[in-house]
Short mmCIF file of C-alpha atoms in Angstrom, two decimals:
data_model
loop_
_atom_site.label_atom_id
_atom_site.label_comp_id
_atom_site.label_asym_id
_atom_site.label_seq_id
_atom_site.Cartn_x
_atom_site.Cartn_y
_atom_site.Cartn_z
CA UNK A 1361 -14.47 -21.18 5.74
CA UNK A 1362 -15.60 -17.64 4.85
CA UNK A 1363 -12.65 -16.12 6.73
CA UNK A 1364 -10.27 -18.33 4.72
CA UNK A 1365 -11.82 -17.11 1.46
CA UNK A 1366 -11.39 -13.51 2.60
CA UNK A 1367 -7.75 -14.27 3.53
CA UNK A 1368 -7.24 -15.49 -0.06
CA UNK A 1369 -8.92 -12.33 -1.40
CA UNK A 1370 -6.56 -10.21 0.70
CA UNK A 1371 -3.53 -12.06 -0.69
CA UNK A 1372 -4.93 -11.57 -4.22
CA UNK A 1373 -5.38 -7.83 -3.56
CA UNK A 1374 -1.78 -7.54 -2.31
CA UNK A 1375 -0.38 -9.48 -5.30
CA UNK A 1376 -2.47 -7.47 -7.75
CA UNK A 1377 -1.17 -4.30 -6.15
CA UNK A 1378 2.42 -5.42 -6.55
CA UNK A 1379 1.86 -6.24 -10.23
CA UNK A 1380 0.00 -3.02 -10.96
CA UNK A 1381 2.57 -0.88 -9.08
CA UNK A 1382 5.37 -2.59 -10.98
CA UNK A 1383 3.71 -2.02 -14.35
CA UNK A 1384 2.98 1.65 -13.54
CA UNK A 1385 6.52 2.12 -12.26
CA UNK A 1386 7.94 0.55 -15.42
CA UNK A 1387 5.80 2.80 -17.64
CA UNK A 1388 6.98 5.85 -15.71
CA UNK A 1389 10.58 4.62 -15.96
CA UNK A 1390 10.34 4.21 -19.73
CA UNK A 1391 8.70 7.63 -20.16
CA UNK A 1392 11.26 9.43 -17.95
CA UNK A 1393 14.42 10.96 -19.33
CA UNK A 1394 17.92 10.83 -17.96
CA UNK A 1395 20.33 8.11 -16.89
CA UNK A 1396 18.84 4.80 -15.76
CA UNK A 1397 19.62 5.21 -12.04
CA UNK A 1398 18.53 8.85 -12.02
CA UNK A 1399 15.13 7.84 -13.41
CA UNK A 1400 14.66 5.30 -10.62
CA UNK A 1401 15.09 7.82 -7.82
CA UNK A 1402 12.52 10.36 -9.03
CA UNK A 1403 9.00 9.93 -10.34
CA UNK A 1404 9.34 6.19 -10.85
CA UNK A 1405 9.93 5.54 -7.18
CA UNK A 1406 7.18 7.95 -6.13
CA UNK A 1407 4.65 6.40 -8.52
CA UNK A 1408 5.58 2.87 -7.42
CA UNK A 1409 5.35 3.69 -3.72
CA UNK A 1410 2.02 5.51 -4.04
CA UNK A 1411 0.42 2.75 -6.06
CA UNK A 1412 1.77 -0.08 -3.92
CA UNK A 1413 0.87 1.75 -0.73
CA UNK A 1414 -2.73 2.21 -1.78
CA UNK A 1415 -3.06 -1.46 -2.66
CA UNK A 1416 -1.40 -2.49 0.60
CA UNK A 1417 -3.89 -0.34 2.49
CA UNK A 1418 -6.76 -2.11 0.69
CA UNK A 1419 -5.22 -5.50 1.47
CA UNK A 1420 -4.81 -4.63 5.18
CA UNK A 1421 -8.44 -3.57 5.39
CA UNK A 1422 -9.56 -6.87 3.87
CA UNK A 1423 -7.34 -8.71 6.38
CA UNK A 1424 -9.00 -6.83 9.24
CA UNK A 1425 -12.38 -8.07 8.02
CA UNK A 1426 -10.95 -11.58 7.99
CA UNK A 1427 -9.65 -11.17 11.55
CA UNK A 1428 -13.08 -10.06 12.74
CA UNK A 1429 -14.64 -13.15 11.15
CA UNK A 1430 -11.97 -15.34 12.78
CA UNK A 1431 -12.87 -13.80 16.18
CA UNK A 1432 -16.53 -14.82 15.65
CA UNK A 1433 -15.47 -18.44 15.05
CA UNK A 1434 -12.91 -18.65 17.89
CA UNK A 1435 -14.64 -17.65 21.08
CA UNK A 1436 -12.01 -18.30 23.73
CA UNK A 1437 -10.60 -15.24 25.46
CA UNK A 1438 -7.07 -16.18 24.42
CA UNK A 1439 -7.99 -16.41 20.72
CA UNK A 1440 -10.02 -13.20 20.84
CA UNK A 1441 -7.18 -11.40 22.63
CA UNK A 1442 -4.64 -12.50 20.04
CA UNK A 1443 -6.94 -11.55 17.17
CA UNK A 1444 -7.67 -8.21 18.85
CA UNK A 1445 -3.96 -7.51 19.06
CA UNK A 1446 -3.51 -8.43 15.38
CA UNK A 1447 -6.37 -6.11 14.41
CA UNK A 1448 -4.83 -3.33 16.48
CA UNK A 1449 -1.42 -3.80 14.85
CA UNK A 1450 -2.96 -3.88 11.37
CA UNK A 1451 -5.06 -0.81 12.12
CA UNK A 1452 -1.99 1.13 13.25
CA UNK A 1453 -0.11 -0.06 10.12
CA UNK A 1454 -3.04 1.11 7.96
CA UNK A 1455 -3.11 4.50 9.65
CA UNK A 1456 0.64 5.01 9.31
CA UNK A 1457 0.58 3.85 5.68
CA UNK A 1458 -2.27 6.25 4.95
CA UNK A 1459 -0.27 9.13 6.44
CA UNK A 1460 2.78 8.16 4.32
CA UNK A 1461 0.69 7.97 1.14
CA UNK A 1462 -0.80 11.40 1.83
CA UNK A 1463 2.66 12.85 2.43
CA UNK A 1464 4.09 11.37 -0.77
CA UNK A 1465 0.98 12.42 -2.73
CA UNK A 1466 1.33 15.99 -1.44
CA UNK A 1467 5.05 16.07 -2.26
CA UNK A 1468 4.37 14.78 -5.78
CA UNK A 1469 1.69 17.41 -6.33
CA UNK A 1470 4.02 20.19 -5.18
CA UNK A 1471 6.81 18.93 -7.40
CA UNK A 1472 4.52 18.68 -10.46
CA UNK A 1473 3.16 22.16 -9.75
CA UNK A 1474 6.64 23.64 -9.53
CA UNK A 1475 7.70 21.83 -12.73
CA UNK A 1476 4.63 23.18 -14.53
CA UNK A 1477 5.59 26.71 -13.54
CA UNK A 1478 9.13 26.21 -14.79
CA UNK A 1479 10.73 26.47 -11.37
CA UNK A 1480 11.87 22.83 -11.37
CA UNK A 1481 13.33 20.73 -14.09
#
């Protein structure tokens, strides 16, 4: 029962992240200058990916908690093995997503710094 509630919370976190990332991306799109397709490839895409990635990471962490609770309920070795594999896969996905977010965040900071100095337009 509790694990099912946490599953629902994880889905809500992921959906909230999609909505928030879309709204932030739209605001960045409206504020950006240039042709419509040029605006999509720059700061809009970076902002959307960063925001969505952070929310996905939070959702994955909530799902890992749910998997741990499922493993407490299901005590057969087969069930625990399957849940352990799922936790491992989600943990690797979280780690890789965290690396990608850090890379994009660093790239955005460098781009904004160069633009502030007048080296980039």
